[in-house]
PDB file of C-alpha atoms and ligand atoms in Angstrom:
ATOM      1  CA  UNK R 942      47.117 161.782 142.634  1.00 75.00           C
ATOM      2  CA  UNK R 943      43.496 162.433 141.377  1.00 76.00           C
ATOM      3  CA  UNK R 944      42.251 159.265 141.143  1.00 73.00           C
ATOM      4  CA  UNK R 945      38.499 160.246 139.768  1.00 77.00           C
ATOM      5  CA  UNK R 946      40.763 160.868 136.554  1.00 85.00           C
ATOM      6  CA  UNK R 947      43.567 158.500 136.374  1.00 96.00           C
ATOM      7  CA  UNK R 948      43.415 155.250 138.827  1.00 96.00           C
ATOM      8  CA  UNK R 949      46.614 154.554 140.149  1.00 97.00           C
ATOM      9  CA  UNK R 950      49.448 152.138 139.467  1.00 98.00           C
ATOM     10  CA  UNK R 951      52.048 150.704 141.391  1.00 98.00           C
ATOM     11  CA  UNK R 952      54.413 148.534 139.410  1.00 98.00           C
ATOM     12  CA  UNK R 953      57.260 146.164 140.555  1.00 98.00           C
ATOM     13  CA  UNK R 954      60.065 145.963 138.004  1.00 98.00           C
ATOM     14  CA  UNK R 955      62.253 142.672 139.268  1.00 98.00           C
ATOM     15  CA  UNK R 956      64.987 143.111 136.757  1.00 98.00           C
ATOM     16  CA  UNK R 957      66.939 140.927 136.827  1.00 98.00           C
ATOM     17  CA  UNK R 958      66.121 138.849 139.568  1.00 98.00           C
ATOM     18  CA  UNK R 959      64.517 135.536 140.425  1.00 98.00           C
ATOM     19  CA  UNK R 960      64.980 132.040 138.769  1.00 98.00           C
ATOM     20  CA  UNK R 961      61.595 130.635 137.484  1.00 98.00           C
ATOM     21  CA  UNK R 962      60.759 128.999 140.662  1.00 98.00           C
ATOM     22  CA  UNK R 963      61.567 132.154 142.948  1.00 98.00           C
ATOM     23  CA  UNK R 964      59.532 134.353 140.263  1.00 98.00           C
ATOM     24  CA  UNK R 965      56.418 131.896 140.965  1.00 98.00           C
ATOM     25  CA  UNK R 966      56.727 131.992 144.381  1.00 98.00           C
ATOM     26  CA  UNK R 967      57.054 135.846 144.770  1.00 98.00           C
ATOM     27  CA  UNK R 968      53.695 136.306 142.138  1.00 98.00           C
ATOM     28  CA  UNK R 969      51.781 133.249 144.049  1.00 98.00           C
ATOM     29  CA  UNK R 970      51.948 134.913 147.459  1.00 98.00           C
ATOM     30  CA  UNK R 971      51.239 138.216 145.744  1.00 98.00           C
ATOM     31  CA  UNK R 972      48.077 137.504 144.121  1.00 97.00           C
ATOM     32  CA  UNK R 973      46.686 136.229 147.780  1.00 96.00           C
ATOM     33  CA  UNK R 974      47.362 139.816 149.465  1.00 94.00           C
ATOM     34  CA  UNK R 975      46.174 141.506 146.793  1.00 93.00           C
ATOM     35  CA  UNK R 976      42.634 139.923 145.784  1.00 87.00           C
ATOM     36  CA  UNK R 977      40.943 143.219 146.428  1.00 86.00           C
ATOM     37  CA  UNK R 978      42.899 146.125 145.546  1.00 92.00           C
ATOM     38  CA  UNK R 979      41.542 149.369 144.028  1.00 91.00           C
ATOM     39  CA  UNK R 980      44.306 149.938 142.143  1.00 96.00           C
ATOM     40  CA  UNK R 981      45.963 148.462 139.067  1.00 97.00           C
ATOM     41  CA  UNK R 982      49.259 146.451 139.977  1.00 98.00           C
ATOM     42  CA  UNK R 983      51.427 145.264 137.539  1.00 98.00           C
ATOM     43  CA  UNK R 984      54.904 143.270 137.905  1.00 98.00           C
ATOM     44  CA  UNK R 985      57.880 142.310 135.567  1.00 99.00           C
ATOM     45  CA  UNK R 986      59.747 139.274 135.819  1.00 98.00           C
ATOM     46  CA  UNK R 987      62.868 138.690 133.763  1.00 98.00           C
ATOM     47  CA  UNK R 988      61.677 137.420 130.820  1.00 98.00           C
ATOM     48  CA  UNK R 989      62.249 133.488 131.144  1.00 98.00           C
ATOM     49  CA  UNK R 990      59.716 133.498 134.118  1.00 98.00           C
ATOM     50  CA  UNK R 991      56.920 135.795 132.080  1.00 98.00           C
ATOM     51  CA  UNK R 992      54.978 132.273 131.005  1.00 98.00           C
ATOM     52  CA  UNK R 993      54.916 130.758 134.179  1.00 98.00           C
ATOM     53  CA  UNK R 994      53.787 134.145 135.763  1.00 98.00           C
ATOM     54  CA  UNK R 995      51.740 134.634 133.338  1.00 98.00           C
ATOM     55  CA  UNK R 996      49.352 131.395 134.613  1.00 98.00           C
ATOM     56  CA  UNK R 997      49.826 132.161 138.161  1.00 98.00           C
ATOM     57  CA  UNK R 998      48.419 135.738 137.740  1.00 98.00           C
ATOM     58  CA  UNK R 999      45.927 134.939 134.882  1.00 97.00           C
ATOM     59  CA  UNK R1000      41.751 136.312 136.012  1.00 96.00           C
ATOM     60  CA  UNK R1001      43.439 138.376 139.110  1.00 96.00           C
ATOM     61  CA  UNK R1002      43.800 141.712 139.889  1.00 96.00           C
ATOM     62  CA  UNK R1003      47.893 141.031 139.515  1.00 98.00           C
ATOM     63  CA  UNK R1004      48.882 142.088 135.792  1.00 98.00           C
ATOM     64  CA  UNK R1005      52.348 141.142 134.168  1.00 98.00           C
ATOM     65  CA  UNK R1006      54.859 143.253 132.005  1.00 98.00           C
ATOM     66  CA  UNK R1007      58.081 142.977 130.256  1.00 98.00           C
ATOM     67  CA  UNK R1008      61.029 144.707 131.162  1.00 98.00           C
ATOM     68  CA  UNK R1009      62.075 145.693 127.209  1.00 98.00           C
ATOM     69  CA  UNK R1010      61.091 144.222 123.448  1.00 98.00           C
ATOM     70  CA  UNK R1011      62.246 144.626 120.132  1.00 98.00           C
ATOM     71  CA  UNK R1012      60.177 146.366 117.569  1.00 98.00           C
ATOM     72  CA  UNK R1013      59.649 143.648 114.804  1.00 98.00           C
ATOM     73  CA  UNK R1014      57.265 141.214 115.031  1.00 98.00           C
ATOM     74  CA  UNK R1015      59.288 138.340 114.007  1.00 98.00           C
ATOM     75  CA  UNK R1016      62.895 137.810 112.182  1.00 98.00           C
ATOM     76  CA  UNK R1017      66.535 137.098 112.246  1.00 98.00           C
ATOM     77  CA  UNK R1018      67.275 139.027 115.550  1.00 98.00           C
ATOM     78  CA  UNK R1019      69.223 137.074 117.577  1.00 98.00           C
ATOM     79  CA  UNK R1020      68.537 136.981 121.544  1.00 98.00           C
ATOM     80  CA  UNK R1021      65.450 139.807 120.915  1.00 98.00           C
ATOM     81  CA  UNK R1022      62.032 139.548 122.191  1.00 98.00           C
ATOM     82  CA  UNK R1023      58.715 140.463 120.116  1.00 98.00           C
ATOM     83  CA  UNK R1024      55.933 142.121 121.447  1.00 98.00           C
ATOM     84  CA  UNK R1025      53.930 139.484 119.940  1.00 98.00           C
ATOM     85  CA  UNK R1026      55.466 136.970 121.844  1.00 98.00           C
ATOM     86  CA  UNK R1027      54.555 139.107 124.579  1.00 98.00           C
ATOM     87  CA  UNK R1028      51.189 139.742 123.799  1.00 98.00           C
ATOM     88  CA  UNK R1029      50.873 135.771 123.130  1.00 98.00           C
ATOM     89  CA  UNK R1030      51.429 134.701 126.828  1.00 97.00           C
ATOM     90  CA  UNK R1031      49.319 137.485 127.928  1.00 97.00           C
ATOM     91  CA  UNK R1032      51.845 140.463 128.813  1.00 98.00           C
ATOM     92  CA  UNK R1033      49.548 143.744 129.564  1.00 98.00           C
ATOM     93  CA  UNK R1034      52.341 146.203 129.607  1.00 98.00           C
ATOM     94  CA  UNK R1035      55.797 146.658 128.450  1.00 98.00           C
ATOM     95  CA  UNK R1036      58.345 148.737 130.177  1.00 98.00           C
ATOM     96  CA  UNK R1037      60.361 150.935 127.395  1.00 98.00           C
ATOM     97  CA  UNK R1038      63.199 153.041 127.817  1.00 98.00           C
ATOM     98  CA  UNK R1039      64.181 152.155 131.661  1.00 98.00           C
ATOM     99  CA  UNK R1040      67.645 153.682 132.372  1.00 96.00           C
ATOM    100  CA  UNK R1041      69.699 150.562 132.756  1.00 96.00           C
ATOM    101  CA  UNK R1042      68.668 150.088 128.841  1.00 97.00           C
ATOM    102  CA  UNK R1043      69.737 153.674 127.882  1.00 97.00           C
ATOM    103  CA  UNK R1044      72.900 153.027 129.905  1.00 95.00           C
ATOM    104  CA  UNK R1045      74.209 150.016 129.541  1.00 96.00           C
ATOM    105  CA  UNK R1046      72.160 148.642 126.243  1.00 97.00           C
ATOM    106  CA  UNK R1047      72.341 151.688 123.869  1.00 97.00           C
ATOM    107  CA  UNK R1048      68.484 152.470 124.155  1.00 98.00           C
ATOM    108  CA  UNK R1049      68.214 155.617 122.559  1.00 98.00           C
ATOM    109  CA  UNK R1050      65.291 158.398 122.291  1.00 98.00           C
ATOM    110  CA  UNK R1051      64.651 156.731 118.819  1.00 98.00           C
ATOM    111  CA  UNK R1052      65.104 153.377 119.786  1.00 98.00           C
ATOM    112  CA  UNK R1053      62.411 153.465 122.559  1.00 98.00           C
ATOM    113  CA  UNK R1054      60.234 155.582 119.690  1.00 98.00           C
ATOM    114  CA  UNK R1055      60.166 152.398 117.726  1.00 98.00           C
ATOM    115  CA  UNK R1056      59.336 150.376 120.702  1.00 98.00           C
ATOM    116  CA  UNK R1057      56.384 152.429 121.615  1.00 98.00           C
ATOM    117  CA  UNK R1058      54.810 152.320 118.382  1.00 98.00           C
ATOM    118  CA  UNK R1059      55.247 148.398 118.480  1.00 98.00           C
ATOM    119  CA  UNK R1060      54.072 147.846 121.712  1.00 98.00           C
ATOM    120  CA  UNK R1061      50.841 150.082 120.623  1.00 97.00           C
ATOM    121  CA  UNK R1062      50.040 148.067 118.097  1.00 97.00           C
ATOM    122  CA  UNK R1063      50.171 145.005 120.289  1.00 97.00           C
ATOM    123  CA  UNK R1064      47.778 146.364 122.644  1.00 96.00           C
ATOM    124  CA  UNK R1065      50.650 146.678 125.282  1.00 98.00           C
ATOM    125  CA  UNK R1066      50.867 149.676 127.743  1.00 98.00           C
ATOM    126  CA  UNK R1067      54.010 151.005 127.028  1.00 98.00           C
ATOM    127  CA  UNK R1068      55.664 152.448 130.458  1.00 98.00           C
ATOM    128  CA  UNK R1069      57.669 155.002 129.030  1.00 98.00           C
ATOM    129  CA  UNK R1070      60.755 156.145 131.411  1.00 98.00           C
ATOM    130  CA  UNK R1071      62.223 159.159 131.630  1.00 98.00           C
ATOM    131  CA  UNK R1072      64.867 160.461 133.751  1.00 97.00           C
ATOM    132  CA  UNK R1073      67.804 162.951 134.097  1.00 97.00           C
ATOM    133  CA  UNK R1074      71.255 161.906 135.200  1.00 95.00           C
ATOM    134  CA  UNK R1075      72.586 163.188 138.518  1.00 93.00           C
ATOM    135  CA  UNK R1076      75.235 165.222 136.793  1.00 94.00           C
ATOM    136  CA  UNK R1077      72.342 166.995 134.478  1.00 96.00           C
ATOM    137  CA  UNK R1078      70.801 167.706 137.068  1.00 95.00           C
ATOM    138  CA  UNK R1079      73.353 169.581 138.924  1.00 93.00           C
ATOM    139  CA  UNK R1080      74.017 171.468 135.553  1.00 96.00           C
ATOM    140  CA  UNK R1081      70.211 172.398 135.737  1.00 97.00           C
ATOM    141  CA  UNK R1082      69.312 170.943 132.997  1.00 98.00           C
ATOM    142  CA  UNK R1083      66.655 168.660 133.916  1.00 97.00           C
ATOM    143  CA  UNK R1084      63.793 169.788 132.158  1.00 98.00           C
ATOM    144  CA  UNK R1085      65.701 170.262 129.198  1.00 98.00           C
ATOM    145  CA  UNK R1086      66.870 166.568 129.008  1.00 98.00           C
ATOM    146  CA  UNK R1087      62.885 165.649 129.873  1.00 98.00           C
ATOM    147  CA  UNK R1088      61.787 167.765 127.142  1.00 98.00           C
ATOM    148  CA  UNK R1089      63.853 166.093 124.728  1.00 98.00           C
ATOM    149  CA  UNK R1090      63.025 162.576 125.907  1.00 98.00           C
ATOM    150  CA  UNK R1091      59.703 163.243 125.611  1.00 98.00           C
ATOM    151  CA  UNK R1092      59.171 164.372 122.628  1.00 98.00           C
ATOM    152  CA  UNK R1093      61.514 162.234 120.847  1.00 98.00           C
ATOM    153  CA  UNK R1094      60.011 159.464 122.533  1.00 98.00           C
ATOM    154  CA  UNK R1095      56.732 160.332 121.604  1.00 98.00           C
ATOM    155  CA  UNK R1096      56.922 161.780 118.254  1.00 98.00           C
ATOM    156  CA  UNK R1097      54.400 161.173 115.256  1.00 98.00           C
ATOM    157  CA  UNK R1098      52.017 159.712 117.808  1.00 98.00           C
ATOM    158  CA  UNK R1099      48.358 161.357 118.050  1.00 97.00           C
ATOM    159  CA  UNK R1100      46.859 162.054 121.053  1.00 97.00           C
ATOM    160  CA  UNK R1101      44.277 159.433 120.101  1.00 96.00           C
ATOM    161  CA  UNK R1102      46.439 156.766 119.673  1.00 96.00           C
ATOM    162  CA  UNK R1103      48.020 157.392 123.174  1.00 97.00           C
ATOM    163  CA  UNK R1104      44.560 157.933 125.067  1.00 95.00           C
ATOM    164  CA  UNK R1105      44.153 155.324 127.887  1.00 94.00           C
ATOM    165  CA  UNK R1106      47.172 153.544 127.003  1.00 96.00           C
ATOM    166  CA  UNK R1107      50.555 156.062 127.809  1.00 97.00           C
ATOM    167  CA  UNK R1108      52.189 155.559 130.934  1.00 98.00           C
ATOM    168  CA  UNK R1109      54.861 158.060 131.572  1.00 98.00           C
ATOM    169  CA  UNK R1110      57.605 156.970 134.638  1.00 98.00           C
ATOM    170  CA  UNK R1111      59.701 159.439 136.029  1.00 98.00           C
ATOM    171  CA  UNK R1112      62.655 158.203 137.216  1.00 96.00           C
ATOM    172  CA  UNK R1113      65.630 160.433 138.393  1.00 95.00           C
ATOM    173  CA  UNK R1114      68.777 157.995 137.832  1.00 94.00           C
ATOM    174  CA  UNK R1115      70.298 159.601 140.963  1.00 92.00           C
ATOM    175  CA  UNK R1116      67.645 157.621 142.756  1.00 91.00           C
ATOM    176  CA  UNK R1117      67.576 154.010 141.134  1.00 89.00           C
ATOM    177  CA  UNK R1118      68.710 151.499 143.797  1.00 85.00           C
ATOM    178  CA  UNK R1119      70.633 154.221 145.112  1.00 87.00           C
ATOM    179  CA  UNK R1120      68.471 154.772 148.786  1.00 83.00           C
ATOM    180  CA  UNK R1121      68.537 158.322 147.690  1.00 82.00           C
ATOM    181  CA  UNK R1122      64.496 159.722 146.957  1.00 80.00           C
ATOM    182  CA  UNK R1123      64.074 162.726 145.217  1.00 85.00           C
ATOM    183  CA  UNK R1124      62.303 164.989 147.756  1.00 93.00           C
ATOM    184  CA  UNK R1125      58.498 165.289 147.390  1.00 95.00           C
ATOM    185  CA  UNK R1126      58.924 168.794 145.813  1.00 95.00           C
ATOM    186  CA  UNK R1127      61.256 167.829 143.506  1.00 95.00           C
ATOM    187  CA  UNK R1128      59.312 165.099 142.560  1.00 96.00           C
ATOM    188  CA  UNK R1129      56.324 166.973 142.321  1.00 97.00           C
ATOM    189  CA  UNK R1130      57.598 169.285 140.305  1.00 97.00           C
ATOM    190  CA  UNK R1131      58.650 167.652 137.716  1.00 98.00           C
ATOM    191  CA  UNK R1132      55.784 165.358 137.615  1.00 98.00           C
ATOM    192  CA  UNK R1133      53.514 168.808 136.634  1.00 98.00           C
ATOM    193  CA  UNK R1134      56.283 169.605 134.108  1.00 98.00           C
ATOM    194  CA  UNK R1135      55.934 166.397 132.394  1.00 98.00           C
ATOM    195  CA  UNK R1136      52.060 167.026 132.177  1.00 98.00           C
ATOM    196  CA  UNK R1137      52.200 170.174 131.046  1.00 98.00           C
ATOM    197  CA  UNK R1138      54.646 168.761 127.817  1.00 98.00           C
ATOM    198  CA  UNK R1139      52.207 166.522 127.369  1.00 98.00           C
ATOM    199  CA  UNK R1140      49.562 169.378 126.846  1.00 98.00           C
ATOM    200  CA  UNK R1141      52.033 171.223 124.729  1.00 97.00           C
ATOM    201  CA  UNK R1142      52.980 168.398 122.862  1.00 97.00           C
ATOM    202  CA  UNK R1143      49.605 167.025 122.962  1.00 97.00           C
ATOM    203  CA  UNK R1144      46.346 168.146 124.017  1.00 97.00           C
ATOM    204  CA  UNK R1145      44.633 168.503 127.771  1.00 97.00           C
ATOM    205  CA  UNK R1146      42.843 165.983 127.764  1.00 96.00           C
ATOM    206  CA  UNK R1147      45.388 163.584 127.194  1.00 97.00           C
ATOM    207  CA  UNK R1148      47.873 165.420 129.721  1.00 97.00           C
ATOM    208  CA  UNK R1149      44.819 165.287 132.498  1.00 96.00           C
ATOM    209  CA  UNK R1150      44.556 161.515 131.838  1.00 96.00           C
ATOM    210  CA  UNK R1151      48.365 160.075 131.303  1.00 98.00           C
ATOM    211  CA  UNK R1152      49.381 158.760 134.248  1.00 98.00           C
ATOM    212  CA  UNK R1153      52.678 159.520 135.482  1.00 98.00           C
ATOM    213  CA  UNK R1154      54.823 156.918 138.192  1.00 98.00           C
ATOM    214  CA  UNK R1155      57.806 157.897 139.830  1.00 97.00           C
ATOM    215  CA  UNK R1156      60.033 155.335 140.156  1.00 96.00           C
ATOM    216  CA  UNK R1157      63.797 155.422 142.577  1.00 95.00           C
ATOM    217  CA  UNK R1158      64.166 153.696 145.866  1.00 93.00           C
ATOM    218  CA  UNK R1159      60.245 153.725 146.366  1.00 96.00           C
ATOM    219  CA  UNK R1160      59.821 151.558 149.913  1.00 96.00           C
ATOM    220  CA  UNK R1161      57.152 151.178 151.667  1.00 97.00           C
ATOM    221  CA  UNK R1162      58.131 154.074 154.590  1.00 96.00           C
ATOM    222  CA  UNK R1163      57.958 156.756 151.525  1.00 95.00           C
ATOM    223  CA  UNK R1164      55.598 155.218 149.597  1.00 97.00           C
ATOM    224  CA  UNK R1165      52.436 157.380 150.929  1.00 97.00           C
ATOM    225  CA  UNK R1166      53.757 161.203 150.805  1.00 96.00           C
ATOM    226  CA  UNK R1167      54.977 160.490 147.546  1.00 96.00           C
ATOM    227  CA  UNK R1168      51.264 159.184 146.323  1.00 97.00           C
ATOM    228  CA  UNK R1169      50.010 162.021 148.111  1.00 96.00           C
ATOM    229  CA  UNK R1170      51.414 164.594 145.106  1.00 96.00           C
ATOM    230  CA  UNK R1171      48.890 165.515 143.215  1.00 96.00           C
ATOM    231  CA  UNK R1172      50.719 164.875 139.818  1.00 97.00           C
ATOM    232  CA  UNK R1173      51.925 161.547 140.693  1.00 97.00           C
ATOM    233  CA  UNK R1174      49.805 158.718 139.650  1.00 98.00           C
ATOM    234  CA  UNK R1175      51.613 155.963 140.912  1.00 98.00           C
ATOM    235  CA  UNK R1176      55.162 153.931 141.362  1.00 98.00           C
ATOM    236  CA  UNK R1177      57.606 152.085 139.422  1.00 98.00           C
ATOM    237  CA  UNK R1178      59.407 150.148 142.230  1.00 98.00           C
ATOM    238  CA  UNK R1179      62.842 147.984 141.836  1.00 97.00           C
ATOM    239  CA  UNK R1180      63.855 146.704 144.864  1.00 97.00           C
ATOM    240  CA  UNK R1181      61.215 147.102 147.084  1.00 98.00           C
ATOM    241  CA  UNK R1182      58.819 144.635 144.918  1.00 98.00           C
ATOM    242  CA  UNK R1183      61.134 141.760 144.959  1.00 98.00           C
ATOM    243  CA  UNK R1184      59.170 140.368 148.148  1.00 98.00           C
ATOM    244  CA  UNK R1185      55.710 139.566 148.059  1.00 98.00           C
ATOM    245  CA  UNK R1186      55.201 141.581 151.487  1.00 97.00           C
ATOM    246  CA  UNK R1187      56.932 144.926 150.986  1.00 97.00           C
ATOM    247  CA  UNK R1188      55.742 145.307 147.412  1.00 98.00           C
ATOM    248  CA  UNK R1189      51.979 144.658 148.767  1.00 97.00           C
ATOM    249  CA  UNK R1190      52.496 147.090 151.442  1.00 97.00           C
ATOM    250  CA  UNK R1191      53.618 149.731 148.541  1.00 97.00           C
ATOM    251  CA  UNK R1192      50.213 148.641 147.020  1.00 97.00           C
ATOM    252  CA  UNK R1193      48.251 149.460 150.344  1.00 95.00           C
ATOM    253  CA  UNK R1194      49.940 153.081 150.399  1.00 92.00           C
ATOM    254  CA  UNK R1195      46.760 154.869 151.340  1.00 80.00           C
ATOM    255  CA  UNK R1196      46.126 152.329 154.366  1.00 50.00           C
TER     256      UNK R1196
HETATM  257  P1  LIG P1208      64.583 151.008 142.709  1.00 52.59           P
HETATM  258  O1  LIG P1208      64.432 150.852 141.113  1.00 52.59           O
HETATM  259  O2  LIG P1208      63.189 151.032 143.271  1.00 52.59           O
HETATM  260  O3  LIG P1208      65.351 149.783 143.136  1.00 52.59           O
HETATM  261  O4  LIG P1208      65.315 152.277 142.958  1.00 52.59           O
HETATM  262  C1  LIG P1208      63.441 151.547 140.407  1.00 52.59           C
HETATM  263  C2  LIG P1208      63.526 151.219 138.946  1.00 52.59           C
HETATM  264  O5  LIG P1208      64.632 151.102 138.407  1.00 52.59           O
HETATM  265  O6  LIG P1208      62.493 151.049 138.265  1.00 52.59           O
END
């Protein structure tokens, strides 16, 4: 982490977890531990509990995402969520292109394209995830796969219109809710591949500014040496942010 470029962020994804009332709960006690954090903390409740959230965390340090949206702004698109909905109840961030979506919803490297762009022009931090499969891995072919997400994730985007706003979230699917981490050098390597495609697909500055989360089975026992890599810029976190207490001790990672 260098945090005198990029200030850190530790995100809770809930999936799909917590009824309205639970969802509440979880952000209420949240806000209270976290009234003076130096870093940016973001969570994302399943989508019927993003307007109630949305007032509980409203003027605190506590910022809300979705999980997914569509690309249009409006239309005949049954069971679909716009990002000006999202933008409406005061969503900061979106998260595009998680795993479960490419596995089990038919997100695809052009699908989450289109969702980018549309969550750009709603003034919504797209968290862009990446991640190789445990089998691609094994067949070496990691940073191939990466490549390919990347730059058909990102492609006919300027390096102005991503500036301050792209956040990149490397997340091995070998390690979603699985218990299994990658190990700090494998995470750390990666993370400096992913910034150096963003300088070749970009420019410098943008690849010394993006900030880059890794995201599978963060807790908070693993939570520091991870932060400690000096390309990682903060965490995506699944299971570990579904309580108020163990996410907020993810948050006080250099403590
Ligand atoms: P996990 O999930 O922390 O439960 O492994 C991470 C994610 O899917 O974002």
């Amino acid at each position: 982490m260098n945090p005198t470029l990029r200030k850190p962020l530790i995100a809770g994804n809930w999936k799909m977890y917590k009824t309205v009332r639970e969802a509440v709960e979880t952000a209420r006690e949240l806000v209270q531990f976290t009234a003076a954090v130096n870093v940016d903390v973001m969570i994302a409740p399943p989508f019927t509990a993003l307007a109630p959230v949305a007032e509980v965390v409203r003027g605190t340090s506590v910022a809300l995402g979705a999980q997914n949206l569509f690309w249009k702004n409006e239309g005949a698109y049954t069971g679909e969520i716009s990002p000006v909905m999202l933008s409406d109840i005061g969503c900061r961030y979106a998260i595009i292109g998680h795993s479960e979506r490419r596995q089990y919803f038919g997100d695809t490297d052009e699908s989450v394209n289109a969702k980018i762009r549309a969550a750009l022009q709603h003034q919504l931090i797209p968290v862009f995830c990446v991640g190789e499969t445990e089998t691609q891995r094994e067949a070496k072919e990691t940073f191939s796969v990466l490549d390919k997400q990347v730059t058909k994730g990102l492609e006919g985007f300027s390096s102005e219109a991503l500036s301050g706003l792209l956040v990149v979230a490397y997340e091995p699917v070998w390690a979603i809710g699985t218990g299994k981490t990658a190990t700090i050098d494998q995470v750390q390597e990666v993370h400096a591949f992913l910034r150096s495609l963003v300088e070749k697909r970009f420019d410098n500055l943008l690849a010394k500014t993006v900030r880059i989360l890794y995201g599978g089975s963060v807790k908070p026992d693993n939570v520091t040496e991870i932060m400690n890599m000096p390309d990682v810029d903060g965490a995506l976190v699944g299971g570990a942010s579904l309580s108020a207490k163990g996410f907020n001790s993810i948050i006080h990672f250099h403590h």
